[in-house]
Tab-separated table of C-alpha atoms in Angstrom:
chain	number	residue	atom	x	y	z
A	1	MET	CA	-0.973	111.185	361.630
A	2	ARG	CA	-4.401	109.681	361.867
A	3	GLU	CA	-4.243	110.828	365.809
A	4	VAL	CA	-3.616	114.298	364.890
A	5	PRO	CA	-7.219	115.546	364.265
A	6	VAL	CA	-8.287	114.262	367.410
A	7	VAL	CA	-5.597	115.685	369.356
A	8	GLN	CA	-6.419	118.866	368.364
A	9	LYS	CA	-9.933	118.934	369.736
A	10	VAL	CA	-8.602	117.755	373.127
A	11	LEU	CA	-5.984	120.635	372.873
A	12	LYS	CA	-8.842	123.220	372.223
A	13	ALA	CA	-10.967	121.966	375.058
A	14	ASN	CA	-7.814	122.547	377.128
A	15	ASP	CA	-7.032	125.689	376.164
A	16	LEU	CA	-10.398	126.917	377.191
A	17	LEU	CA	-9.509	125.655	380.707
A	18	ALA	CA	-6.359	127.068	380.752
A	19	GLU	CA	-7.636	130.363	380.065
A	20	LYS	CA	-9.655	130.058	382.954
A	21	ASN	CA	-6.897	129.114	385.163
A	22	ARG	CA	-4.741	132.066	384.091
A	23	GLU	CA	-7.624	134.518	384.839
A	24	GLU	CA	-7.906	132.855	388.232
A	25	PHE	CA	-4.317	133.194	388.589
A	26	ALA	CA	-3.840	136.789	387.739
A	27	ARG	CA	-7.034	137.427	390.371
A	28	LEU	CA	-4.680	135.963	392.973
A	29	GLY	CA	-1.586	137.724	391.839
A	30	LEU	CA	0.070	134.250	391.625
A	31	PHE	CA	3.449	133.730	389.908
A	32	VAL	CA	2.853	130.170	388.018
A	33	VAL	CA	5.559	127.851	386.972
A	34	ASN	CA	5.049	124.865	384.907
A	35	LEU	CA	7.902	122.523	385.775
A	36	MET	CA	8.531	120.080	383.092
A	37	GLY	CA	11.531	117.732	382.353
A	38	THR	CA	12.146	113.881	381.709
A	39	PRO	CA	11.547	111.350	384.997
A	40	GLY	CA	14.719	111.865	387.038
A	41	ALA	CA	16.011	115.165	386.072
A	42	GLY	CA	15.750	116.358	389.601
A	43	LYS	CA	12.598	118.659	389.501
A	44	THR	CA	11.655	117.585	392.845
A	45	ALA	CA	15.136	118.091	394.234
A	46	LEU	CA	15.044	121.521	392.740
A	47	LEU	CA	11.786	122.415	394.761
A	48	GLU	CA	13.093	120.940	397.819
A	49	LYS	CA	16.158	123.232	397.476
A	50	THR	CA	14.380	126.110	396.443
A	51	PHE	CA	12.241	126.070	399.449
A	52	ASP	CA	15.152	125.304	401.653
A	53	MET	CA	16.582	128.578	400.504
A	54	LEU	CA	13.257	131.001	399.859
A	55	ASP	CA	12.034	132.884	402.720
A	56	LEU	CA	8.800	131.145	402.800
A	57	ASN	CA	7.090	134.126	405.101
A	58	ALA	CA	7.861	136.678	402.348
A	59	VAL	CA	6.847	134.223	399.197
A	60	PRO	CA	4.469	131.804	400.430
A	61	SER	CA	4.431	128.671	398.016
A	62	ALA	CA	2.375	125.821	396.968
A	63	VAL	CA	2.716	122.911	394.513
A	64	ILE	CA	0.674	120.981	392.436
A	65	GLU	CA	2.553	117.404	391.955
A	66	GLY	CA	1.834	115.274	388.820
A	67	ASP	CA	2.730	111.785	388.959
A	68	ILE	CA	1.324	108.950	387.293
A	69	ALA	CA	1.720	106.743	390.552
A	70	THR	CA	2.740	107.315	394.272
A	71	THR	CA	2.789	110.451	396.540
A	72	ASN	CA	6.415	110.216	396.776
A	73	ASP	CA	7.340	113.721	395.661
A	74	ALA	CA	4.170	115.217	397.315
A	75	THR	CA	5.287	113.655	400.702
A	76	ARG	CA	8.640	114.947	400.360
A	77	LEU	CA	7.639	118.495	399.415
A	78	ALA	CA	4.934	118.714	402.184
A	79	GLN	CA	8.076	118.326	404.714
A	80	LYS	CA	9.428	121.626	403.622
A	81	GLY	CA	6.468	123.677	404.874
A	82	VAL	CA	4.546	124.317	401.463
A	83	GLN	CA	1.202	123.578	400.679
A	84	VAL	CA	1.070	120.541	398.279
A	85	VAL	CA	-1.640	118.555	396.407
A	86	GLN	CA	-1.060	115.529	394.400
A	87	ILE	CA	-2.435	114.697	391.012
A	88	ASN	CA	-2.031	110.716	390.108
A	89	THR	CA	-2.706	110.554	386.684
A	90	ASN	CA	-3.326	106.804	386.703
A	91	LYS	CA	-7.108	107.801	387.442
A	92	PHE	CA	-6.967	109.718	383.955
A	93	GLY	CA	-5.713	106.635	381.503
A	94	ASN	CA	-2.368	106.673	382.931
A	95	ALA	CA	-2.184	110.198	381.319
A	96	CYS	CA	1.474	111.339	380.297
A	97	HIS	CA	1.032	114.767	381.027
A	98	LEU	CA	-0.966	117.235	383.114
A	99	ASP	CA	-4.154	119.206	381.653
A	100	ALA	CA	-5.548	122.386	382.660
A	101	GLY	CA	-8.806	120.364	384.005
A	102	MET	CA	-6.630	118.617	386.093
A	103	VAL	CA	-4.676	121.704	387.437
A	104	GLN	CA	-8.327	123.333	387.970
A	105	SER	CA	-9.380	120.533	389.973
A	106	ALA	CA	-6.413	120.445	392.088
A	107	MET	CA	-6.832	124.338	392.886
A	108	GLU	CA	-9.546	123.385	394.662
A	109	ASP	CA	-7.635	121.671	397.372
A	110	LEU	CA	-5.285	124.587	397.836
A	111	ASP	CA	-5.954	128.285	399.641
A	112	LEU	CA	-3.801	130.110	397.611
A	113	ASN	CA	-5.392	133.341	398.988
A	114	GLN	CA	-1.951	134.183	400.437
A	115	ALA	CA	0.058	132.374	398.104
A	116	LYS	CA	2.694	134.052	395.518
A	117	LEU	CA	4.404	131.206	393.823
A	118	LEU	CA	2.647	128.155	392.587
A	119	PHE	CA	4.574	125.169	391.027
A	120	ILE	CA	3.076	122.872	389.038
A	121	GLU	CA	5.221	120.085	388.886
A	122	ASN	CA	4.608	118.058	385.489
A	123	VAL	CA	4.919	114.255	385.003
A	124	GLY	CA	8.307	113.284	384.248
A	125	ASN	CA	7.935	113.474	380.257
A	126	LEU	CA	10.028	115.646	377.689
A	127	VAL	CA	7.412	115.118	374.838
A	128	CYS	CA	3.443	115.586	375.781
A	129	PRO	CA	3.694	118.321	378.594
A	130	ALA	CA	4.630	120.444	375.680
A	131	GLY	CA	1.234	120.411	374.281
A	132	PHE	CA	-0.833	121.358	377.058
A	133	ASP	CA	-1.332	124.751	378.505
A	134	LEU	CA	-2.257	124.751	381.887
A	135	GLY	CA	-2.618	128.430	382.406
A	136	GLU	CA	0.647	129.007	383.820
A	137	THR	CA	2.653	132.236	383.912
A	138	ALA	CA	5.996	131.050	382.931
A	139	ARG	CA	7.474	127.606	381.759
A	140	ALA	CA	10.826	126.206	383.429
A	141	VAL	CA	12.166	122.896	381.662
A	142	VAL	CA	14.417	121.068	383.927
A	143	LEU	CA	17.475	119.377	382.019
A	144	SER	CA	20.094	117.509	384.040
A	145	VAL	CA	23.696	117.259	382.927
A	146	THR	CA	23.787	113.387	382.875
A	147	GLU	CA	21.213	113.563	379.678
A	148	GLY	CA	23.608	114.678	377.444
A	149	GLU	CA	24.380	117.718	375.619
A	150	ASP	CA	22.158	117.116	372.802
A	151	LYS	CA	18.660	116.827	374.251
A	152	PRO	CA	17.320	120.296	373.397
A	153	LEU	CA	17.958	119.688	369.485
A	154	LYS	CA	16.073	116.049	369.836
A	155	TYR	CA	13.281	117.296	371.849
A	156	PRO	CA	12.667	120.995	370.383
A	157	VAL	CA	9.112	121.538	371.064
A	158	ILE	CA	9.438	121.895	374.720
A	159	PHE	CA	12.572	123.693	374.571
A	160	ARG	CA	10.919	125.864	371.927
A	161	SER	CA	8.146	126.535	374.740
A	162	ALA	CA	10.259	127.356	377.684
A	163	ASP	CA	10.625	130.714	379.476
A	164	ALA	CA	13.803	129.149	381.361
A	165	VAL	CA	15.775	126.048	381.350
A	166	VAL	CA	17.107	124.698	384.448
A	167	ILE	CA	20.378	122.850	384.058
A	168	THR	CA	20.872	120.437	387.325
A	169	LYS	CA	23.018	118.163	389.274
A	170	SER	CA	26.078	120.454	387.775
A	171	ASP	CA	27.917	118.623	390.806
A	172	LEU	CA	28.387	115.912	388.525
A	173	LEU	CA	30.137	117.701	385.702
A	174	PRO	CA	33.324	116.565	386.926
A	175	HIS	CA	32.706	112.899	386.368
A	176	LEU	CA	31.301	113.273	383.004
A	177	ASN	CA	31.901	113.522	379.423
A	178	VAL	CA	29.769	116.786	379.033
A	179	SER	CA	30.012	120.419	378.233
A	180	GLU	CA	27.949	122.905	379.770
A	181	GLN	CA	28.715	125.441	377.262
A	182	THR	CA	27.469	122.924	374.603
A	183	ILE	CA	24.239	122.473	376.501
A	184	LYS	CA	23.797	126.233	376.617
A	185	GLU	CA	24.308	126.686	372.915
A	186	ASN	CA	22.091	123.744	372.186
A	187	ILE	CA	19.109	125.348	374.454
A	188	GLY	CA	19.882	128.612	372.603
A	189	SER	CA	19.743	127.518	369.046
A	190	ILE	CA	16.381	126.205	369.741
A	191	GLN	CA	15.204	128.867	371.987
A	192	PRO	CA	17.241	132.267	372.010
A	193	LYS	CA	15.174	134.136	374.446
A	194	CYS	CA	15.022	132.059	377.510
A	195	LYS	CA	16.595	132.313	380.983
A	196	ILE	CA	19.459	129.684	381.590
A	197	PHE	CA	20.241	128.596	385.169
A	198	THR	CA	22.770	125.790	385.897
A	199	VAL	CA	22.507	124.866	389.652
A	200	SER	CA	23.039	121.935	392.128
A	201	ALA	CA	20.451	120.921	394.499
A	202	GLN	CA	23.264	119.143	396.196
A	203	THR	CA	25.626	122.079	397.027
A	204	GLY	CA	23.314	125.008	396.129
A	205	SER	CA	25.469	126.077	393.475
A	206	GLY	CA	23.754	128.325	391.245
A	207	MET	CA	20.580	128.799	393.360
A	208	GLN	CA	20.368	132.061	394.076
A	209	GLN	CA	20.030	133.363	390.440
A	210	TRP	CA	17.153	130.932	389.809
A	211	LEU	CA	15.536	132.351	393.257
A	212	HIS	CA	16.161	135.543	392.135
A	213	TRP	CA	14.095	134.991	388.749
A	214	LEU	CA	11.063	133.490	390.783
A	215	VAL	CA	11.005	136.045	393.293
A	216	ARG	CA	11.649	138.981	390.499
A	217	HIS	CA	8.522	137.710	388.625
A	218	GLU	CA	6.160	136.927	391.518
A	219	GLY	CA	3.508	138.881	392.111
B	1	MET	CA	-10.612	110.783	381.059
B	2	ARG	CA	-12.147	112.326	377.568
B	3	GLU	CA	-9.166	110.902	375.521
B	4	VAL	CA	-9.732	107.455	376.400
B	5	PRO	CA	-11.758	105.982	373.863
B	6	VAL	CA	-10.145	107.396	371.351
B	7	VAL	CA	-6.829	106.182	372.178
B	8	GLN	CA	-8.216	102.782	372.475
B	9	LYS	CA	-9.433	103.108	368.867
B	10	VAL	CA	-5.908	104.032	367.889
B	11	LEU	CA	-4.510	101.233	369.939
B	12	LYS	CA	-6.748	98.611	368.365
B	13	ALA	CA	-5.424	99.649	364.747
B	14	ASN	CA	-1.790	99.765	366.096
B	15	ASP	CA	-2.395	96.166	367.486
B	16	LEU	CA	-3.343	94.846	363.768
B	17	LEU	CA	-0.239	96.492	362.044
B	18	ALA	CA	1.688	95.441	365.107
B	19	GLU	CA	0.576	91.718	364.610
B	20	LYS	CA	1.626	91.962	360.890
B	21	ASN	CA	5.236	92.873	361.819
B	22	ARG	CA	5.352	90.041	364.615
B	23	GLU	CA	4.586	87.241	361.703
B	24	GLU	CA	6.967	89.079	359.433
B	25	PHE	CA	9.504	89.196	362.179
B	26	ALA	CA	9.132	85.559	362.980
B	27	ARG	CA	9.516	84.722	359.209
B	28	LEU	CA	12.791	86.569	359.065
B	29	GLY	CA	13.647	84.604	362.344
B	30	LEU	CA	14.541	87.718	363.829
B	31	PHE	CA	15.102	88.691	367.639
B	32	VAL	CA	13.501	92.109	368.114
B	33	VAL	CA	14.213	94.494	370.938
B	34	ASN	CA	12.304	97.133	371.660
B	35	LEU	CA	14.429	99.521	373.415
B	36	MET	CA	12.416	102.271	375.533
B	37	GLY	CA	13.865	104.785	378.282
B	38	THR	CA	13.618	108.571	379.299
B	39	PRO	CA	15.691	111.030	377.211
B	40	GLY	CA	19.438	110.637	378.196
B	41	ALA	CA	18.844	107.219	380.042
B	42	GLY	CA	21.821	106.003	377.451
B	43	LYS	CA	19.895	103.879	375.282
B	44	THR	CA	22.358	104.626	372.223
B	45	ALA	CA	25.478	104.367	374.075
B	46	LEU	CA	24.129	101.048	375.594
B	47	LEU	CA	23.611	100.050	371.555
B	48	GLU	CA	27.261	101.416	370.578
B	49	LYS	CA	28.918	99.236	373.308
B	50	THR	CA	26.910	96.268	372.359
B	51	PHE	CA	28.040	96.498	368.715
B	52	ASP	CA	31.441	97.285	369.789
B	53	MET	CA	31.354	94.166	371.855
B	54	LEU	CA	29.175	91.742	369.633
B	55	ASP	CA	30.599	89.670	366.667
B	56	LEU	CA	28.499	91.340	363.938
B	57	ASN	CA	29.526	88.555	361.679
B	58	ALA	CA	27.868	85.912	363.777
B	59	VAL	CA	24.996	88.175	364.749
B	60	PRO	CA	24.324	90.472	362.276
B	61	SER	CA	22.269	93.289	363.420
B	62	ALA	CA	20.275	96.185	362.730
B	63	VAL	CA	18.582	98.957	363.956
B	64	ILE	CA	15.356	101.407	363.605
B	65	GLU	CA	16.176	104.724	365.403
B	66	GLY	CA	13.388	106.828	366.783
B	67	ASP	CA	13.383	110.239	367.481
B	68	ILE	CA	11.262	113.482	367.310
B	69	ALA	CA	14.115	115.446	365.667
B	70	THR	CA	17.828	114.853	364.373
B	71	THR	CA	19.545	111.973	362.945
B	72	ASN	CA	22.535	112.008	365.763
B	73	ASP	CA	21.755	108.744	367.184
B	74	ALA	CA	21.490	107.085	363.333
B	75	THR	CA	24.949	108.625	362.579
B	76	ARG	CA	26.535	107.452	365.746
B	77	LEU	CA	25.082	103.893	365.200
B	78	ALA	CA	25.948	103.857	361.348
B	79	GLN	CA	29.284	104.030	362.547
B	80	LYS	CA	29.493	100.582	364.223
B	81	GLY	CA	28.706	98.523	361.037
B	82	VAL	CA	25.205	98.077	361.462
B	83	GLN	CA	22.237	98.806	359.188
B	84	VAL	CA	20.331	101.773	360.534
B	85	VAL	CA	17.217	103.549	359.583
B	86	GLN	CA	15.822	106.701	361.337
B	87	ILE	CA	12.203	107.473	362.000
B	88	ASN	CA	12.019	111.094	362.588
B	89	THR	CA	8.577	111.465	364.727
B	90	ASN	CA	8.294	115.477	363.589
B	91	LYS	CA	6.942	114.314	360.364
B	92	PHE	CA	3.886	112.444	362.368
B	93	GLY	CA	2.554	115.299	364.490
B	94	ASN	CA	5.842	115.282	366.786
B	95	ALA	CA	4.907	111.889	368.034
B	96	CYS	CA	5.932	111.022	371.537
B	97	HIS	CA	6.345	107.144	370.879
B	98	LEU	CA	6.880	105.050	367.980
B	99	ASP	CA	3.807	103.030	366.571
B	100	ALA	CA	3.668	99.825	364.666
B	101	GLY	CA	3.093	101.218	361.303
B	102	MET	CA	6.296	103.348	361.424
B	103	VAL	CA	8.065	100.342	362.041
B	104	GLN	CA	6.419	98.682	359.320
B	105	SER	CA	7.305	101.622	356.723
B	106	ALA	CA	11.195	101.644	357.960
B	107	MET	CA	11.514	97.781	357.726
B	108	GLU	CA	11.107	98.414	353.917
B	109	ASP	CA	14.456	100.414	353.911
B	110	LEU	CA	16.083	97.555	355.613
B	111	ASP	CA	17.826	94.438	354.159
B	112	LEU	CA	16.772	91.856	357.142
B	113	ASN	CA	17.458	88.711	355.360
B	114	GLN	CA	20.847	87.924	356.769
B	115	ALA	CA	20.173	89.880	360.118
B	116	LYS	CA	19.486	88.418	363.561
B	117	LEU	CA	18.931	90.839	365.598
B	118	LEU	CA	16.959	94.130	365.247
B	119	PHE	CA	16.935	96.762	367.928
B	120	ILE	CA	14.080	99.521	367.664
B	121	GLU	CA	15.300	102.481	369.757
B	122	ASN	CA	11.900	103.898	370.851
B	123	VAL	CA	11.473	107.674	371.586
B	124	GLY	CA	13.065	109.011	374.497
B	125	ASN	CA	9.793	108.769	376.922
B	126	LEU	CA	9.304	106.628	379.915
B	127	VAL	CA	5.109	106.704	379.491
B	128	CYS	CA	3.832	106.459	376.031
B	129	PRO	CA	5.862	104.159	374.108
B	130	ALA	CA	4.299	101.281	376.752
B	131	GLY	CA	1.028	101.304	375.136
B	132	PHE	CA	2.113	100.813	371.499
B	133	ASP	CA	3.105	97.035	370.634
B	134	LEU	CA	5.199	97.279	367.745
B	135	GLY	CA	5.502	93.473	367.065
B	136	GLU	CA	8.607	93.210	368.953
B	137	THR	CA	9.885	89.756	370.506
B	138	ALA	CA	11.024	91.670	374.032
B	139	ARG	CA	10.776	94.792	375.616
B	140	ALA	CA	13.864	96.326	377.290
B	141	VAL	CA	13.523	99.150	379.560
B	142	VAL	CA	16.494	101.313	380.102
B	143	LEU	CA	17.294	103.270	383.443
B	144	SER	CA	20.257	105.101	384.016
B	145	VAL	CA	21.053	105.363	387.923
B	146	THR	CA	21.411	108.849	387.923
B	147	GLU	CA	17.276	108.711	387.298
B	148	GLY	CA	17.095	107.681	391.244
B	149	GLU	CA	15.566	104.918	392.845
B	150	ASP	CA	11.893	105.297	392.822
B	151	LYS	CA	11.396	105.375	389.088
B	152	PRO	CA	9.903	101.918	388.417
B	153	LEU	CA	7.119	102.843	391.165
B	154	LYS	CA	6.415	106.048	389.576
B	155	TYR	CA	6.136	104.893	385.900
B	156	PRO	CA	4.950	101.305	386.664
B	157	VAL	CA	3.068	100.898	383.422
B	158	ILE	CA	6.087	100.492	381.534
B	159	PHE	CA	7.936	98.583	383.808
B	160	ARG	CA	4.986	96.216	384.143
B	161	SER	CA	5.589	95.491	380.393
B	162	ALA	CA	9.297	94.814	380.367
B	163	ASP	CA	11.098	91.376	379.613
B	164	ALA	CA	14.339	93.070	380.466
B	165	VAL	CA	15.749	96.052	382.345
B	166	VAL	CA	19.138	97.259	381.814
B	167	ILE	CA	20.683	99.819	384.580
B	168	THR	CA	22.717	102.100	382.898
B	169	LYS	CA	25.818	104.347	383.737
B	170	SER	CA	26.770	101.976	387.015
B	171	ASP	CA	30.287	103.710	386.934
B	172	LEU	CA	28.523	106.906	388.301
B	173	LEU	CA	27.266	105.168	391.449
B	174	PRO	CA	29.989	106.275	393.638
B	175	HIS	CA	28.957	110.031	392.598
B	176	LEU	CA	25.656	109.293	393.698
B	177	ASN	CA	23.298	108.879	396.597
B	178	VAL	CA	21.545	106.350	395.004
B	179	SER	CA	21.717	102.365	395.744
B	180	GLU	CA	21.552	99.907	392.743
B	181	GLN	CA	20.169	97.226	395.542
B	182	THR	CA	16.713	99.519	395.930
B	183	ILE	CA	16.777	100.206	392.492
B	184	LYS	CA	16.397	96.453	391.827
B	185	GLU	CA	13.993	95.839	394.590
B	186	ASN	CA	11.804	98.693	393.178
B	187	ILE	CA	11.730	96.742	389.513
B	188	GLY	CA	11.320	93.653	391.419
B	189	SER	CA	8.243	94.668	393.075
B	190	ILE	CA	6.605	95.968	389.800
B	191	GLN	CA	7.743	93.226	387.512
B	192	PRO	CA	9.207	90.240	389.312
B	193	LYS	CA	9.497	88.121	386.165
B	194	CYS	CA	12.037	90.481	384.265
B	195	LYS	CA	15.607	90.146	383.740
B	196	ILE	CA	17.820	93.094	385.078
B	197	PHE	CA	21.174	93.691	384.259
B	198	THR	CA	23.630	96.463	385.482
B	199	VAL	CA	25.985	98.160	382.969
B	200	SER	CA	28.293	100.847	381.982
B	201	ALA	CA	28.711	101.598	378.450
B	202	GLN	CA	31.862	103.676	379.632
B	203	THR	CA	33.770	100.819	381.369
B	204	GLY	CA	31.708	97.890	379.770
B	205	SER	CA	30.940	96.449	383.303
B	206	GLY	CA	27.914	94.153	383.213
B	207	MET	CA	27.627	93.975	379.347
B	208	GLN	CA	28.628	90.406	379.061
B	209	GLN	CA	25.507	89.451	380.802
B	210	TRP	CA	23.276	91.635	378.456
B	211	LEU	CA	24.818	90.470	375.551
B	212	HIS	CA	24.574	86.638	376.560
B	213	TRP	CA	20.838	87.329	376.946
B	214	LEU	CA	20.554	89.048	373.675
B	215	VAL	CA	22.421	86.172	371.690
B	216	ARG	CA	20.768	83.355	373.544
B	217	HIS	CA	17.560	84.748	372.597
B	218	GLU	CA	18.179	85.785	368.998
B	219	GLY	CA	16.980	83.520	366.126
């Protein structure tokens, strides 16, 4: 509506910075995953389990952690032996998403020369982050089974942009009136080409396929 | 950041329309709840159970349903015998929130002369809807126990604006490593004055207190 022309200008500025980030990521040989999903989808828990199971000597990893407020998630991830830098968007008008400029600033606080994997954990939001290219190599949308079956249909923009969807909290499926198959069909109807992983960060179920995808792609 | 001045201008235009909505709601004697929460928090399920348990002859109710895409939720709610009108924000640049102008348009398709309660189910998003006054009488944030304990701390803006928080899916608590008490303490630390309800739309647990709050306030 009346916001659109302005938003387009902001996006253009963002795209230029994203392109610079992409060049820098390529120079460093980094595989960079923009991890998006709603608050409480299990993005941080997925990363914790990923770092528990990954050989971090072979695949040194880092995280840029985006939140409106608190350093809770950065603190959790730093305990896993990876480099973490926090972006709090309450310093940027409580922004509902990360943008390429924020990522560029955060990179100054990371030593990425040895790193092979960089995760950018976006602000919890299934809408706005989709519009902002960060220069990432791949986009992964995290969707918990507790969110119900129809979210890909109701929030198509972010799913359309996904290279991978990670269905989380699969250990809760027995307690829910939700079909994993229907979730997958709904994802497929929006974005037939993306990889789909079903995992539980509690039990480790399905994590190997996700790790395989990450490691196959890195550097 | 660079978006802030523009956003402020948009908000000012919104506030003028919200004030008009508020006057119209007052004239109609309507209690209007702006229902906000992340995708999959259980906003629609809460409304379904609310309409199942409410005496709709005594408290005629209506819903303005906000989604980026699909009419799934409107269809679910229309089956409960309430008036429903759908706003799909994919017609408004995939807007991540409802604004007062959209609500004003939607009201043209509702006959609110007999109604006592109007729910405005916002787009699933724990960030952006907080910034947009719709002219509502009260704001209720829906937070499911599956989202974890720290969401009020990580998304403080929306919780600070809440008159009520409805903690949903309490039937799943036995399967989660989550404390209801900690969620409540975290809400209280951000917004000590808001009412907190813990409900399960599956079992009906806790729903009476929520209904009591709605009916005590209406008209």
